[in-house]
Amino acid sequence: MLNKEAKLFVISAPSGTGKSTLIAEVMRLIPTLKKTISYTTRPPRGDEKNSVDYNFVSVDEFKQLEKQGKFIETATVYGNLYGTSLETIKTSLSGGQFLIKDIDTQGALNLKKILKDRAVLIFVKPPTFMELEKRLRDRCTDSDAIIKSRLENAVKEIKESVKYDHVIVNDSLEHTVGEFKDIINGYIK
Ligand code: ADP
Ligand code: 5GP
């Protein structure tokens, strides 16, 4: 069997749409997928662990790494800095490793410019704004003000979805996981 060229699957979605849930499910179903770990200046949330969920660094450390050219792309999201490690991406892809990572729309489009066909952009839409608001409220992690800003940002993010390779709607979780898995398997198998 021919070995297909390794890809980085870049997943974007308005906050609260369900991208973390979908990524966790698809990684369970496709164990060869590896999650790339980004750098961020935001503090860990809940039971997040350093070097597992993110490399958590201070603003000074982040700026230092940026100066050293360690990042393939960086972005500021909700006031925190995020950066994707150039070395991790290059080493993994050239070693044939398929990667997955959720990245905001600015970072995703930058990665596409740099990695071209090696990056597959997948946008996940909420079924409706009302449902998005409900998921954000039910998650109980954000204040009313933050939920309002996430909903405003969602309108801008959804406009960018036309530039993505694939767009899926996270309505029924079971159905969306199946669709998501089929898209990824189309590149792997
Ligand atoms: P994101 O990573 O996009 O911010 P999460 O994965 O944290 O979103 O999901 C936000 C909330 O919505 C969570 O409480 C999650 O359990 C729930 N959720 C995810 N997908 C669905 C779905 N298809 N239907 C209903 N609730 C969902
Ligand atoms: P969170 O802090 O909730 O994990 O992520 C907030 C936002 O930052 C999400 O939209 C997520 O996709 C995005 N993000 C996470 N890592 C990176 C990264 O390395 N680069 C960019 N551009 N965005 C990222």
mmCIF file of C-alpha atoms and ligand atoms in Angstrom:
data_model
loop_
_atom_site.group_PDB
_atom_site.id
_atom_site.type_symbol
_atom_site.label_atom_id
_atom_site.label_comp_id
_atom_site.label_asym_id
_atom_site.label_seq_id
_atom_site.Cartn_x
_atom_site.Cartn_y
_atom_site.Cartn_z
ATOM 1 C CA MET A 1 0.000 0.000 0.000
ATOM 2 C CA LEU A 2 1.245 3.497 -0.808
ATOM 3 C CA ASN A 3 2.066 5.712 2.143
ATOM 4 C CA LYS A 4 0.061 8.907 1.802
ATOM 5 C CA GLU A 5 1.774 12.236 2.489
ATOM 6 C CA ALA A 6 1.424 13.252 6.144
ATOM 7 C CA LYS A 7 -0.896 16.180 6.858
ATOM 8 C CA LEU A 8 -1.611 18.657 9.597
ATOM 9 C CA PHE A 9 -5.387 18.816 10.159
ATOM 10 C CA VAL A 10 -6.158 22.312 11.384
ATOM 11 C CA ILE A 11 -9.502 22.602 13.132
ATOM 12 C CA SER A 12 -11.184 25.972 13.684
ATOM 13 C CA ALA A 13 -14.567 26.755 15.176
ATOM 14 C CA PRO A 14 -16.153 29.494 17.244
ATOM 15 C CA SER A 15 -15.512 28.906 20.931
ATOM 16 C CA GLY A 16 -18.176 26.566 22.346
ATOM 17 C CA THR A 17 -18.988 24.834 19.039
ATOM 18 C CA GLY A 18 -17.495 21.555 20.238
ATOM 19 C CA LYS A 19 -14.082 21.344 18.569
ATOM 20 C CA SER A 20 -12.278 19.990 21.679
ATOM 21 C CA THR A 21 -14.989 17.341 22.062
ATOM 22 C CA LEU A 22 -14.732 16.371 18.380
ATOM 23 C CA ILE A 23 -10.924 16.251 18.386
ATOM 24 C CA ALA A 24 -10.924 14.000 21.481
ATOM 25 C CA GLU A 25 -13.453 11.635 19.839
ATOM 26 C CA VAL A 26 -11.658 11.445 16.498
ATOM 27 C CA MET A 27 -8.312 10.807 18.218
ATOM 28 C CA ARG A 28 -9.909 7.893 20.040
ATOM 29 C CA LEU A 29 -11.179 6.478 16.728
ATOM 30 C CA ILE A 30 -7.965 7.152 14.744
ATOM 31 C CA PRO A 31 -5.108 6.389 17.161
ATOM 32 C CA THR A 32 -2.400 7.223 14.601
ATOM 33 C CA LEU A 33 -3.363 10.907 14.825
ATOM 34 C CA LYS A 34 -1.155 12.955 17.115
ATOM 35 C CA LYS A 35 -2.096 16.286 18.640
ATOM 36 C CA THR A 36 0.532 19.012 18.242
ATOM 37 C CA ILE A 37 1.122 21.022 21.379
ATOM 38 C CA SER A 38 1.214 24.806 21.030
ATOM 39 C CA TYR A 39 2.746 27.396 23.306
ATOM 40 C CA THR A 40 0.459 29.787 25.162
ATOM 41 C CA THR A 41 0.728 32.548 27.729
ATOM 42 C CA ARG A 42 -2.716 31.818 29.179
ATOM 43 C CA PRO A 43 -2.798 29.993 32.530
ATOM 44 C CA PRO A 44 -3.837 26.295 32.607
ATOM 45 C CA ARG A 45 -7.621 25.677 32.899
ATOM 46 C CA GLY A 46 -9.187 22.875 34.938
ATOM 47 C CA ASP A 47 -6.977 19.791 34.882
ATOM 48 C CA GLU A 48 -4.843 20.893 31.900
ATOM 49 C CA LYS A 49 -1.223 19.813 32.134
ATOM 50 C CA ASN A 50 1.981 21.430 30.931
ATOM 51 C CA SER A 51 3.518 19.651 27.875
ATOM 52 C CA VAL A 52 0.285 17.685 27.424
ATOM 53 C CA ASP A 53 -2.372 20.308 26.646
ATOM 54 C CA TYR A 54 -0.055 23.242 25.961
ATOM 55 C CA ASN A 55 3.439 24.391 26.747
ATOM 56 C CA PHE A 56 2.452 27.076 29.259
ATOM 57 C CA VAL A 57 4.978 29.944 29.237
ATOM 58 C CA SER A 58 5.241 33.520 30.491
ATOM 59 C CA VAL A 59 4.909 36.462 28.100
ATOM 60 C CA ASP A 60 8.707 37.019 28.354
ATOM 61 C CA GLU A 61 9.453 33.387 27.520
ATOM 62 C CA PHE A 62 7.017 33.515 24.583
ATOM 63 C CA LYS A 63 8.646 36.681 23.182
ATOM 64 C CA GLN A 64 12.080 35.072 23.557
ATOM 65 C CA LEU A 65 10.986 31.964 21.624
ATOM 66 C CA GLU A 66 9.401 34.178 18.965
ATOM 67 C CA LYS A 67 12.662 36.131 18.580
ATOM 68 C CA GLN A 68 14.528 32.843 18.156
ATOM 69 C CA GLY A 69 12.226 31.951 15.228
ATOM 70 C CA LYS A 70 10.672 28.979 17.014
ATOM 71 C CA PHE A 71 7.127 29.623 15.758
ATOM 72 C CA ILE A 72 5.627 28.890 12.359
ATOM 73 C CA GLU A 73 2.711 31.172 13.309
ATOM 74 C CA THR A 74 1.520 33.158 16.306
ATOM 75 C CA ALA A 75 -1.769 34.830 17.204
ATOM 76 C CA THR A 76 -3.392 36.751 20.004
ATOM 77 C CA VAL A 77 -6.689 35.161 20.994
ATOM 78 C CA TYR A 78 -8.839 36.712 23.744
ATOM 79 C CA GLY A 79 -5.786 38.613 25.020
ATOM 80 C CA ASN A 80 -3.423 35.616 25.249
ATOM 81 C CA LEU A 81 -0.538 34.705 22.962
ATOM 82 C CA TYR A 82 -0.492 31.381 21.108
ATOM 83 C CA GLY A 83 2.267 29.957 18.927
ATOM 84 C CA THR A 84 2.764 26.794 16.878
ATOM 85 C CA SER A 85 6.227 25.263 17.041
ATOM 86 C CA LEU A 86 7.944 25.161 13.645
ATOM 87 C CA GLU A 87 10.245 22.305 14.651
ATOM 88 C CA THR A 88 7.437 20.038 15.923
ATOM 89 C CA ILE A 89 5.455 20.466 12.716
ATOM 90 C CA LYS A 90 8.446 19.992 10.404
ATOM 91 C CA THR A 91 9.859 16.965 12.218
ATOM 92 C CA SER A 92 6.489 15.248 12.567
ATOM 93 C CA LEU A 93 5.347 15.773 8.989
ATOM 94 C CA SER A 94 8.669 14.735 7.466
ATOM 95 C CA GLY A 95 8.570 11.622 9.680
ATOM 96 C CA GLY A 96 5.151 10.699 8.202
ATOM 97 C CA GLN A 97 3.182 11.619 11.336
ATOM 98 C CA PHE A 98 -0.402 12.863 10.787
ATOM 99 C CA LEU A 99 -1.157 15.751 13.115
ATOM 100 C CA ILE A 100 -4.263 17.500 14.412
ATOM 101 C CA LYS A 101 -4.596 20.856 16.164
ATOM 102 C CA ASP A 102 -7.260 23.427 16.861
ATOM 103 C CA ILE A 103 -6.053 26.821 15.746
ATOM 104 C CA ASP A 104 -7.932 30.106 15.389
ATOM 105 C CA THR A 105 -8.844 31.389 11.912
ATOM 106 C CA GLN A 106 -5.925 33.864 11.599
ATOM 107 C CA GLY A 107 -3.393 31.135 12.484
ATOM 108 C CA ALA A 108 -5.080 28.533 10.279
ATOM 109 C CA LEU A 109 -4.967 30.740 7.187
ATOM 110 C CA ASN A 110 -1.311 31.622 7.875
ATOM 111 C CA LEU A 111 -0.452 27.931 8.172
ATOM 112 C CA LYS A 112 -2.180 27.209 4.866
ATOM 113 C CA LYS A 113 -0.005 29.846 3.152
ATOM 114 C CA ILE A 114 3.157 28.256 4.548
ATOM 115 C CA LEU A 115 2.326 24.539 4.457
ATOM 116 C CA LYS A 116 0.033 24.584 1.385
ATOM 117 C CA ASP A 117 -1.378 21.064 0.729
ATOM 118 C CA ARG A 118 0.335 19.741 3.873
ATOM 119 C CA ALA A 119 -2.282 21.616 5.933
ATOM 120 C CA VAL A 120 -5.925 20.563 5.652
ATOM 121 C CA LEU A 121 -8.250 23.206 7.071
ATOM 122 C CA ILE A 122 -11.507 21.974 8.615
ATOM 123 C CA PHE A 123 -14.053 24.479 9.923
ATOM 124 C CA VAL A 124 -16.721 23.368 12.392
ATOM 125 C CA LYS A 125 -19.897 25.465 12.523
ATOM 126 C CA PRO A 126 -22.486 25.453 15.304
ATOM 127 C CA PRO A 127 -25.993 24.479 14.081
ATOM 128 C CA THR A 128 -27.384 27.917 15.125
ATOM 129 C CA PHE A 129 -26.261 30.913 17.204
ATOM 130 C CA MET A 130 -28.891 30.035 19.810
ATOM 131 C CA GLU A 131 -27.408 26.565 20.187
ATOM 132 C CA LEU A 132 -23.874 28.040 20.379
ATOM 133 C CA GLU A 133 -24.973 30.344 23.195
ATOM 134 C CA LYS A 134 -26.599 27.398 24.989
ATOM 135 C CA ARG A 135 -23.388 25.309 24.748
ATOM 136 C CA LEU A 136 -21.299 28.211 26.069
ATOM 137 C CA ARG A 137 -23.729 28.697 28.983
ATOM 138 C CA ASP A 138 -24.020 24.974 29.748
ATOM 139 C CA ARG A 139 -20.204 24.636 29.789
ATOM 140 C CA CYS A 140 -20.209 27.014 32.810
ATOM 141 C CA THR A 141 -16.650 28.269 32.174
ATOM 142 C CA ASP A 142 -17.342 31.849 31.045
ATOM 143 C CA SER A 143 -18.992 34.998 32.417
ATOM 144 C CA ASP A 144 -21.863 36.732 30.548
ATOM 145 C CA ALA A 145 -19.431 39.356 29.185
ATOM 146 C CA ILE A 146 -17.069 36.700 27.831
ATOM 147 C CA ILE A 147 -19.957 34.751 26.303
ATOM 148 C CA LYS A 148 -21.119 37.956 24.567
ATOM 149 C CA SER A 149 -17.629 38.578 23.130
ATOM 150 C CA ARG A 150 -17.330 34.930 21.996
ATOM 151 C CA LEU A 151 -20.691 35.197 20.184
ATOM 152 C CA GLU A 152 -19.650 38.459 18.474
ATOM 153 C CA ASN A 153 -16.373 36.865 17.420
ATOM 154 C CA ALA A 154 -18.256 33.811 16.092
ATOM 155 C CA VAL A 155 -19.872 35.954 13.366
ATOM 156 C CA LYS A 156 -16.422 37.060 12.099
ATOM 157 C CA GLU A 157 -14.960 33.547 12.334
ATOM 158 C CA ILE A 158 -17.837 31.931 10.408
ATOM 159 C CA LYS A 159 -17.249 34.391 7.525
ATOM 160 C CA GLU A 160 -13.720 32.936 7.160
ATOM 161 C CA SER A 161 -15.078 29.389 6.731
ATOM 162 C CA VAL A 162 -15.377 29.886 2.942
ATOM 163 C CA LYS A 163 -11.541 29.745 2.802
ATOM 164 C CA TYR A 164 -11.422 26.284 4.429
ATOM 165 C CA ASP A 165 -10.991 22.916 2.674
ATOM 166 C CA HIS A 166 -13.937 21.373 4.561
ATOM 167 C CA VAL A 167 -16.863 22.790 6.538
ATOM 168 C CA ILE A 168 -18.958 20.631 8.859
ATOM 169 C CA VAL A 169 -21.868 21.464 11.167
ATOM 170 C CA ASN A 170 -21.724 20.062 14.692
ATOM 171 C CA ASP A 171 -25.399 19.172 15.133
ATOM 172 C CA SER A 172 -25.748 15.641 16.460
ATOM 173 C CA LEU A 173 -22.418 14.687 18.008
ATOM 174 C CA GLU A 174 -22.536 11.111 16.732
ATOM 175 C CA HIS A 175 -23.240 12.218 13.165
ATOM 176 C CA THR A 176 -20.546 14.921 13.214
ATOM 177 C CA VAL A 177 -17.898 12.593 14.648
ATOM 178 C CA GLY A 178 -18.624 10.183 11.771
ATOM 179 C CA GLU A 179 -18.334 12.931 9.174
ATOM 180 C CA PHE A 180 -15.143 14.296 10.759
ATOM 181 C CA LYS A 181 -13.571 10.821 10.881
ATOM 182 C CA ASP A 182 -14.450 10.152 7.213
ATOM 183 C CA ILE A 183 -12.818 13.428 6.090
ATOM 184 C CA ILE A 184 -9.600 12.608 7.954
ATOM 185 C CA ASN A 185 -9.529 8.966 6.844
ATOM 186 C CA GLY A 186 -9.854 10.204 3.253
ATOM 187 C CA TYR A 187 -6.324 11.645 3.617
ATOM 188 C CA ILE A 188 -4.828 8.828 5.700
ATOM 189 C CA LYS A 189 -6.102 5.646 4.060
HETATM 190 P P1 ADP B 1 -14.861 24.219 21.968
HETATM 191 O O1 ADP B 1 -13.644 23.368 22.145
HETATM 192 O O2 ADP B 1 -15.228 24.411 20.514
HETATM 193 O O3 ADP B 1 -14.819 25.529 22.687
HETATM 194 P P2 ADP B 1 -16.215 22.209 23.611
HETATM 195 O O4 ADP B 1 -15.716 20.933 22.990
HETATM 196 O O5 ADP B 1 -15.669 22.630 24.922
HETATM 197 O O6 ADP B 1 -16.130 23.423 22.559
HETATM 198 O O7 ADP B 1 -17.811 22.061 23.686
HETATM 199 C C1 ADP B 1 -18.631 23.098 24.259
HETATM 200 C C2 ADP B 1 -19.792 22.435 25.004
HETATM 201 O O8 ADP B 1 -20.709 21.868 24.041
HETATM 202 C C3 ADP B 1 -19.338 21.283 25.905
HETATM 203 O O9 ADP B 1 -20.118 21.325 27.085
HETATM 204 C C4 ADP B 1 -19.641 20.026 25.071
HETATM 205 O O10 ADP B 1 -19.908 18.904 25.876
HETATM 206 C C5 ADP B 1 -20.885 20.460 24.281
HETATM 207 N N1 ADP B 1 -21.017 19.829 22.942
HETATM 208 C C6 ADP B 1 -20.037 19.535 22.063
HETATM 209 N N2 ADP B 1 -20.563 18.993 20.921
HETATM 210 C C7 ADP B 1 -21.914 18.933 21.111
HETATM 211 C C8 ADP B 1 -23.017 18.491 20.303
HETATM 212 N N3 ADP B 1 -22.853 17.979 19.075
HETATM 213 N N4 ADP B 1 -24.266 18.601 20.814
HETATM 214 C C9 ADP B 1 -24.449 19.131 22.055
HETATM 215 N N5 ADP B 1 -23.466 19.560 22.870
HETATM 216 C C10 ADP B 1 -22.209 19.487 22.406
HETATM 217 P P1 5GP B 2 -8.025 27.832 24.307
HETATM 218 O O1 5GP B 2 -7.287 28.841 25.145
HETATM 219 O O2 5GP B 2 -9.503 27.829 24.578
HETATM 220 O O3 5GP B 2 -7.394 26.475 24.347
HETATM 221 O O4 5GP B 2 -7.874 28.317 22.799
HETATM 222 C C1 5GP B 2 -8.335 29.579 22.409
HETATM 223 C C2 5GP B 2 -8.201 29.733 20.903
HETATM 224 O O5 5GP B 2 -6.823 29.697 20.529
HETATM 225 C C3 5GP B 2 -8.881 28.617 20.111
HETATM 226 O O6 5GP B 2 -9.558 29.234 18.992
HETATM 227 C C4 5GP B 2 -7.731 27.765 19.635
HETATM 228 O O7 5GP B 2 -8.071 27.129 18.423
HETATM 229 C C5 5GP B 2 -6.653 28.815 19.426
HETATM 230 N N1 5GP B 2 -5.280 28.261 19.449
HETATM 231 C C6 5GP B 2 -4.771 27.286 20.218
HETATM 232 N N2 5GP B 2 -3.471 27.057 19.914
HETATM 233 C C7 5GP B 2 -3.160 27.919 18.914
HETATM 234 C C8 5GP B 2 -1.972 28.169 18.162
HETATM 235 O O8 5GP B 2 -0.920 27.572 18.318
HETATM 236 N N3 5GP B 2 -2.055 29.146 17.218
HETATM 237 C C9 5GP B 2 -3.199 29.862 16.988
HETATM 238 N N4 5GP B 2 -3.176 30.775 16.021
HETATM 239 N N5 5GP B 2 -4.328 29.658 17.675
HETATM 240 C C10 5GP B 2 -4.312 28.699 18.624
#
